[in-house]
CSV table of N, CA and C in Angstrom, one decimal:
chain,number,residue,atom,x,y,z
K,1,MET,N,37.3,209.7,24.1
K,1,MET,CA,36.6,210.9,23.5
K,1,MET,C,36.2,210.1,22.1
K,2,ASP,N,34.7,210.5,21.6
K,2,ASP,CA,34.2,209.9,20.4
K,2,ASP,C,34.5,211.1,19.4
K,3,ILE,N,35.1,210.4,18.2
K,3,ILE,CA,35.6,211.3,17.1
K,3,ILE,C,34.6,211.8,16.6
K,4,GLU,N,33.3,211.4,16.5
K,4,GLU,CA,32.0,211.8,15.8
K,4,GLU,C,31.7,213.1,16.5
K,5,GLU,N,31.9,213.0,17.9
K,5,GLU,CA,31.4,214.2,18.8
K,5,GLU,C,32.6,215.1,18.7
K,6,LEU,N,33.9,214.9,18.5
K,6,LEU,CA,35.2,215.6,18.9
K,6,LEU,C,35.3,216.5,17.5
K,7,PHE,N,34.9,216.1,16.1
K,7,PHE,CA,35.2,216.4,15.0
K,7,PHE,C,34.3,217.9,14.8
K,8,PRO,N,33.0,218.0,15.2
K,8,PRO,CA,32.4,219.1,15.1
K,8,PRO,C,32.7,220.3,16.1
K,9,GLU,N,33.2,219.6,17.3
K,9,GLU,CA,33.8,220.7,18.2
K,9,GLU,C,34.9,221.2,17.7
K,10,ALA,N,35.9,220.6,17.2
K,10,ALA,CA,37.1,221.1,16.7
K,10,ALA,C,37.0,222.2,15.5
K,11,GLU,N,35.9,221.8,14.8
K,11,GLU,CA,35.6,222.9,14.0
K,11,GLU,C,35.2,224.3,14.6
K,12,ARG,N,34.2,224.1,15.4
K,12,ARG,CA,33.9,225.2,16.2
K,12,ARG,C,35.1,225.9,16.8
K,13,TYR,N,35.9,225.3,17.4
K,13,TYR,CA,36.9,225.7,18.2
K,13,TYR,C,37.8,226.6,17.3
K,14,PHE,N,38.1,226.0,16.0
K,14,PHE,CA,39.2,226.7,15.1
K,14,PHE,C,38.2,227.7,14.2
K,15,ALA,N,36.9,227.7,14.6
K,15,ALA,CA,36.4,229.0,13.6
K,15,ALA,C,36.6,230.1,14.2
K,16,THR,N,36.9,230.2,15.6
K,16,THR,CA,37.5,231.5,16.2
K,16,THR,C,38.7,231.4,16.4
K,17,HIS,N,39.6,230.6,16.2
K,17,HIS,CA,41.0,230.5,16.4
K,17,HIS,C,42.0,231.2,15.3
K,18,LEU,N,43.1,231.6,15.8
K,18,LEU,CA,44.0,232.3,14.9
K,18,LEU,C,44.5,231.4,13.8
K,19,ASP,N,44.6,230.1,13.9
K,19,ASP,CA,44.9,229.1,12.9
K,19,ASP,C,43.7,228.6,12.2
K,20,SER,N,42.5,229.2,12.0
K,20,SER,CA,41.4,228.5,11.4
K,20,SER,C,41.5,228.4,10.0
K,21,ALA,N,42.2,229.3,9.3
K,21,ALA,CA,42.3,229.3,8.1
K,21,ALA,C,43.5,227.8,7.6
K,22,GLU,N,44.4,227.8,8.5
K,22,GLU,CA,45.3,226.7,8.1
K,22,GLU,C,44.6,225.2,8.5
K,23,TRP,N,43.6,225.2,9.7
K,23,TRP,CA,42.9,224.2,10.2
K,23,TRP,C,42.0,223.8,8.9
K,24,CYS,N,41.0,224.7,8.3
K,24,CYS,CA,40.0,224.4,7.3
K,24,CYS,C,40.6,224.2,6.0
K,25,ALA,N,42.0,224.5,5.8
K,25,ALA,CA,42.7,224.3,4.4
K,25,ALA,C,42.8,222.7,4.4
K,26,LEU,N,43.1,222.1,5.5
K,26,LEU,CA,43.4,220.5,5.5
K,26,LEU,C,42.1,219.8,5.1
K,27,PRO,N,42.5,218.6,4.3
K,27,PRO,CA,41.3,217.9,3.7
K,27,PRO,C,40.6,217.3,5.2
K,28,GLU,N,39.2,217.0,5.0
K,28,GLU,CA,38.7,216.5,6.2
K,28,GLU,C,39.3,215.2,6.8
K,29,GLU,N,39.7,214.2,6.0
K,29,GLU,CA,40.4,212.9,6.6
K,29,GLU,C,41.7,213.2,7.2
K,30,ARG,N,42.3,214.2,6.8
K,30,ARG,CA,43.6,214.5,7.5
K,30,ARG,C,43.2,215.4,9.0
K,31,ARG,N,42.2,216.0,9.0
K,31,ARG,CA,41.8,216.8,10.3
K,31,ARG,C,41.4,215.6,11.0
K,32,ARG,N,40.4,214.7,10.7
K,32,ARG,CA,40.0,213.6,11.6
K,32,ARG,C,41.0,212.7,11.9
K,33,GLY,N,42.0,212.3,11.1
K,33,GLY,CA,43.3,211.6,11.5
K,33,GLY,C,44.1,212.3,12.6
K,34,ALA,N,44.3,213.4,12.2
K,34,ALA,CA,45.0,214.2,13.3
K,34,ALA,C,44.4,214.2,14.6
K,35,LEU,N,43.1,214.5,14.9
K,35,LEU,CA,42.4,214.3,15.9
K,35,LEU,C,42.2,213.2,16.6
K,36,VAL,N,42.2,212.2,15.9
K,36,VAL,CA,42.4,210.6,16.4
K,36,VAL,C,43.7,210.4,16.9
K,37,THR,N,44.7,210.7,16.3
K,37,THR,CA,46.2,210.7,16.8
K,37,THR,C,46.4,211.6,18.1
K,38,ALA,N,46.0,212.8,18.1
K,38,ALA,CA,46.3,213.6,19.2
K,38,ALA,C,45.7,212.9,20.4
K,39,GLU,N,44.2,212.7,20.2
K,39,GLU,CA,43.5,212.2,21.6
K,39,GLU,C,44.3,211.0,21.9
K,40,ALA,N,44.8,209.9,21.0
K,40,ALA,CA,45.4,208.9,21.6
K,40,ALA,C,46.8,209.0,22.3
K,41,ASP,N,47.3,210.1,21.8
K,41,ASP,CA,48.8,210.4,22.3
K,41,ASP,C,48.6,210.9,23.5
K,42,LEU,N,47.6,212.2,23.9
K,42,LEU,CA,47.4,212.7,25.2
K,42,LEU,C,46.7,211.7,26.0
K,43,ALA,N,46.0,210.8,25.7
K,43,ALA,CA,45.3,209.8,26.7
K,43,ALA,C,46.5,209.1,27.0
K,44,SER,N,47.7,208.4,26.2
K,44,SER,CA,48.6,207.7,26.7
K,44,SER,C,49.5,208.5,27.7
K,45,LEU,N,49.7,209.7,27.4
K,45,LEU,CA,50.6,210.6,28.4
K,45,LEU,C,49.9,210.9,29.5
K,46,THR,N,48.5,211.0,29.7
K,46,THR,CA,48.0,211.4,31.0
K,46,THR,C,47.4,210.1,31.5
K,47,GLY,N,47.8,209.0,31.1
K,47,GLY,CA,47.0,207.7,31.7
K,47,GLY,C,45.5,207.5,31.4
K,48,ASN,N,45.1,207.9,30.3
K,48,ASN,CA,43.6,207.7,30.1
K,48,ASN,C,42.7,208.6,30.9
K,49,ARG,N,43.3,209.7,31.4
K,49,ARG,CA,42.5,210.4,32.4
K,49,ARG,C,41.9,211.7,31.7
K,50,LEU,N,41.9,211.8,30.3
K,50,LEU,CA,41.2,213.0,29.8
K,50,LEU,C,39.9,212.8,30.0
K,51,ASP,N,39.1,213.8,30.1
K,51,ASP,CA,37.6,214.0,30.4
K,51,ASP,C,37.1,214.8,29.1
K,52,PRO,N,36.0,214.1,28.3
K,52,PRO,CA,35.6,214.6,27.4
K,52,PRO,C,34.5,215.8,27.6
K,53,GLU,N,34.3,215.9,28.8
K,53,GLU,CA,33.4,217.0,29.4
K,53,GLU,C,34.2,218.5,29.8
K,54,ASN,N,35.5,218.2,29.9
K,54,ASN,CA,36.3,219.2,30.2
K,54,ASN,C,37.0,220.1,29.3
K,55,ALA,N,36.3,221.1,28.8
K,55,ALA,CA,37.1,221.9,27.7
K,55,ALA,C,38.3,222.2,27.7
K,56,ARG,N,39.3,222.1,28.9
K,56,ARG,CA,40.6,222.2,28.6
K,56,ARG,C,41.3,221.0,28.1
K,57,HIS,N,40.8,219.8,28.3
K,57,HIS,CA,41.1,218.7,27.9
K,57,HIS,C,40.9,218.5,26.4
K,58,ARG,N,39.6,219.1,26.0
K,58,ARG,CA,39.2,219.0,24.3
K,58,ARG,C,40.0,220.1,23.7
K,59,ASN,N,40.3,221.2,24.2
K,59,ASN,CA,41.1,222.1,23.7
K,59,ASN,C,42.6,221.6,23.5
K,60,ALA,N,43.2,220.9,24.5
K,60,ALA,CA,44.4,220.2,24.4
K,60,ALA,C,44.4,219.5,23.3
K,61,VAL,N,43.4,218.5,23.0
K,61,VAL,CA,43.5,217.5,21.9
K,61,VAL,C,43.3,218.3,20.7
K,62,PHE,N,42.7,219.6,20.5
K,62,PHE,CA,42.5,220.3,19.1
K,62,PHE,C,44.0,220.8,19.1
K,63,GLU,N,44.6,221.3,20.2
K,63,GLU,CA,45.8,221.9,19.9
K,63,GLU,C,46.9,220.9,19.5
K,64,GLN,N,47.1,219.8,20.0
K,64,GLN,CA,48.0,218.8,19.6
K,64,GLN,C,47.4,218.3,18.2
K,65,ALA,N,46.3,218.3,17.8
K,65,ALA,CA,45.9,217.9,16.5
K,65,ALA,C,46.3,219.0,15.4
K,66,LEU,N,46.4,220.0,15.7
K,66,LEU,CA,47.0,221.2,14.8
K,66,LEU,C,48.4,221.0,14.6
K,67,TYR,N,49.1,220.9,16.0
K,67,TYR,CA,50.4,220.7,16.1
K,67,TYR,C,51.0,219.4,15.2
K,68,LEU,N,50.3,218.2,15.4
K,68,LEU,CA,50.7,217.1,14.6
K,68,LEU,C,50.6,217.5,13.1
K,69,THR,N,49.6,218.2,12.4
K,69,THR,CA,49.6,218.6,11.2
K,69,THR,C,50.6,219.7,10.6
K,70,ARG,N,51.5,220.1,11.6
K,70,ARG,CA,52.6,221.0,11.3
K,70,ARG,C,53.9,220.5,11.5
K,71,LEU,N,54.1,219.2,11.7
K,71,LEU,CA,55.6,218.7,12.0
K,71,LEU,C,56.1,218.4,10.6
K,72,PRO,N,57.1,218.9,10.7
K,72,PRO,CA,58.2,218.7,9.3
K,72,PRO,C,58.2,217.2,9.3
K,73,SER,N,58.5,216.8,8.1
K,73,SER,CA,58.9,215.5,7.9
K,73,SER,C,60.2,215.0,8.3
K,74,PRO,N,60.1,213.9,9.0
K,74,PRO,CA,61.4,213.4,9.8
K,74,PRO,C,62.6,213.1,8.9
K,75,GLY,N,63.6,213.5,9.6
K,75,GLY,CA,65.0,213.4,8.8
K,75,GLY,C,65.4,214.5,7.9
K,76,ARG,N,64.6,215.4,7.5
K,76,ARG,CA,64.9,216.6,7.1
K,76,ARG,C,65.7,217.6,7.7
K,77,PRO,N,67.0,218.0,7.5
K,77,PRO,CA,67.6,218.9,8.4
K,77,PRO,C,67.2,220.3,8.3
K,78,LEU,N,67.3,221.1,9.2
K,78,LEU,CA,67.0,222.6,9.2
K,78,LEU,C,68.0,223.4,8.8
K,79,LEU,N,67.9,224.5,8.3
K,79,LEU,CA,68.8,225.6,8.1
K,79,LEU,C,69.2,226.2,9.2
K,80,ALA,N,70.3,226.1,9.6
K,80,ALA,CA,70.7,226.9,10.9
K,80,ALA,C,71.2,228.3,10.3
K,81,SER,N,72.1,228.5,9.6
K,81,SER,CA,72.6,229.6,9.2
K,81,SER,C,72.9,229.8,7.7
K,82,GLU,N,72.9,230.7,7.2
K,82,GLU,CA,73.2,231.0,5.6
K,82,GLU,C,74.2,232.4,5.4
K,83,GLU,N,75.2,232.2,4.7
K,83,GLU,CA,76.2,233.2,4.5
K,83,GLU,C,76.0,233.6,3.1
K,84,ILE,N,75.7,234.7,2.8
K,84,ILE,CA,75.4,235.1,1.2
K,84,ILE,C,76.6,235.9,0.7
K,85,SER,N,77.3,236.4,1.3
K,85,SER,CA,78.9,237.0,0.8
K,85,SER,C,79.7,236.2,0.3
K,86,GLY,N,80.6,236.6,-0.6
K,86,GLY,CA,81.4,235.6,-1.2
K,86,GLY,C,80.9,234.6,-1.9
K,87,LEU,N,81.6,233.4,-1.4
K,87,LEU,CA,80.9,231.9,-2.2
K,87,LEU,C,79.8,231.8,-1.4
K,88,GLY,N,79.3,232.1,-0.2
K,88,GLY,CA,78.3,231.7,0.4
K,88,GLY,C,78.4,230.4,1.2
K,89,GLY,N,77.4,230.0,2.0
K,89,GLY,CA,77.4,228.8,2.5
K,89,GLY,C,76.2,228.7,3.3
K,90,ARG,N,76.0,227.5,3.8
K,90,ARG,CA,75.0,227.2,4.9
K,90,ARG,C,75.3,226.0,5.7
K,91,SER,N,74.8,226.3,6.9
K,91,SER,CA,75.0,225.2,7.9
K,91,SER,C,73.9,224.6,8.3
K,92,TRP,N,73.7,223.3,8.5
K,92,TRP,CA,72.5,222.6,8.7
K,92,TRP,C,72.3,221.9,10.1
K,93,GLN,N,71.3,221.8,10.6
K,93,GLN,CA,71.4,221.0,12.0
K,93,GLN,C,70.1,220.1,11.9
K,94,LYS,N,70.3,219.2,12.8
K,94,LYS,CA,69.3,218.0,12.9
K,94,LYS,C,68.2,218.4,13.5
K,95,GLN,N,67.0,218.0,12.9
K,95,GLN,CA,65.7,218.4,13.6
K,95,GLN,C,65.4,217.7,14.8
K,96,GLU,N,65.3,218.5,15.9
K,96,GLU,CA,64.9,217.9,17.2
K,96,GLU,C,63.4,218.7,17.5
K,97,THR,N,62.4,217.7,17.2
K,97,THR,CA,61.0,218.5,17.5
K,97,THR,C,60.2,217.8,18.5
K,98,PRO,N,59.9,218.4,19.6
K,98,PRO,CA,59.1,217.7,20.6
K,98,PRO,C,57.9,216.9,20.0
K,99,GLU,N,57.4,215.8,20.8
K,99,GLU,CA,56.4,215.2,20.3
K,99,GLU,C,55.0,215.8,20.8
K,100,PHE,N,55.0,216.7,21.8
K,100,PHE,CA,53.8,217.3,22.1
K,100,PHE,C,53.7,218.8,21.9
K,101,SER,N,52.6,219.4,21.7
K,101,SER,CA,52.5,220.8,21.6
K,101,SER,C,52.2,221.3,23.1
K,102,PRO,N,53.4,222.4,23.0
K,102,PRO,CA,53.4,223.1,24.3
K,102,PRO,C,52.2,223.6,24.8
K,103,ARG,N,51.3,224.2,23.9
K,103,ARG,CA,50.1,224.7,24.4
K,103,ARG,C,49.1,223.6,25.0
K,104,ALA,N,49.2,222.3,24.2
K,104,ALA,CA,48.5,221.1,24.8
K,104,ALA,C,48.9,220.8,26.3
K,105,LEU,N,50.4,221.0,26.3
K,105,LEU,CA,50.9,220.3,27.8
K,105,LEU,C,50.2,221.5,28.6
K,106,ARG,N,50.2,222.9,28.3
K,106,ARG,CA,50.0,223.9,29.3
K,106,ARG,C,48.4,223.5,29.9
K,107,LEU,N,47.6,223.3,28.8
K,107,LEU,CA,46.2,223.0,29.1
K,107,LEU,C,45.8,221.7,30.0
K,108,LEU,N,46.9,220.9,29.8
K,108,LEU,CA,46.9,219.5,30.5
K,108,LEU,C,47.6,219.7,32.2
K,109,GLU,N,48.3,220.8,32.3
K,109,GLU,CA,49.2,220.9,33.5
K,109,GLU,C,48.6,220.1,34.8
K,110,GLU,N,47.3,220.2,35.0
K,110,GLU,CA,46.9,219.7,36.2
K,110,GLU,C,47.0,218.2,36.1
K,111,LEU,N,46.7,217.5,35.0
K,111,LEU,CA,46.9,216.1,35.0
K,111,LEU,C,48.5,215.6,34.7
K,112,LEU,N,49.5,216.5,34.4
K,112,LEU,CA,50.7,216.1,34.5
K,112,LEU,C,51.4,216.3,35.4
K,113,ARG,N,51.1,217.1,36.4
K,113,ARG,CA,51.5,217.2,37.6
K,113,ARG,C,51.6,216.0,38.4
K,114,PRO,N,52.8,215.7,39.1
K,114,PRO,CA,52.7,214.4,39.8
K,114,PRO,C,52.0,214.8,41.2
K,115,GLU,N,51.4,213.4,41.4
K,115,GLU,CA,50.5,213.6,42.7
K,115,GLU,C,51.2,213.6,43.9
K,116,PRO,N,50.9,214.4,44.9
K,116,PRO,CA,51.7,214.5,46.1
K,116,PRO,C,51.4,213.1,47.0
K,117,HIS,N,52.7,212.4,47.6
K,117,HIS,CA,52.6,211.3,48.2
K,117,HIS,C,52.9,211.9,49.6
K,118,LEU,N,52.1,211.2,50.6
K,118,LEU,CA,52.1,211.6,52.1
K,118,LEU,C,53.1,210.2,52.5
K,119,LEU,N,54.1,210.9,53.2
K,119,LEU,CA,55.2,210.3,53.8
K,119,LEU,C,54.7,210.0,55.4
K,120,ARG,N,54.7,208.7,55.8
K,120,ARG,CA,54.6,208.4,57.2
K,120,ARG,C,55.7,208.3,58.1
K,121,GLY,N,55.6,209.3,59.0
K,121,GLY,CA,57.1,209.1,59.8
K,121,GLY,C,57.2,208.4,61.4
């Protein structure tokens, strides 16, 4: 997919999307970078079978791009619980974030499903 064609399409997609304010608040170079990375990630996941004419495939790239901009910085622990009575205390857990947006994966289900194999008997 060509980023120069993908970028305006992403802008139109997010114009009517619940996350439009979040997407528009990002600097343009960050949005472009997220789209390039998202497209490359999903292309490698699907074996370069993304079709730029398929709206579901384009939308999966947009969802992955937004997901990439939301990823927390690696190595930062997440607050698991907090106790405020007495002396108080906090417990932390290591971050385990998936590499791909669940929404993007749902949009690409047909490409990620293993192809059936015919067995000869």
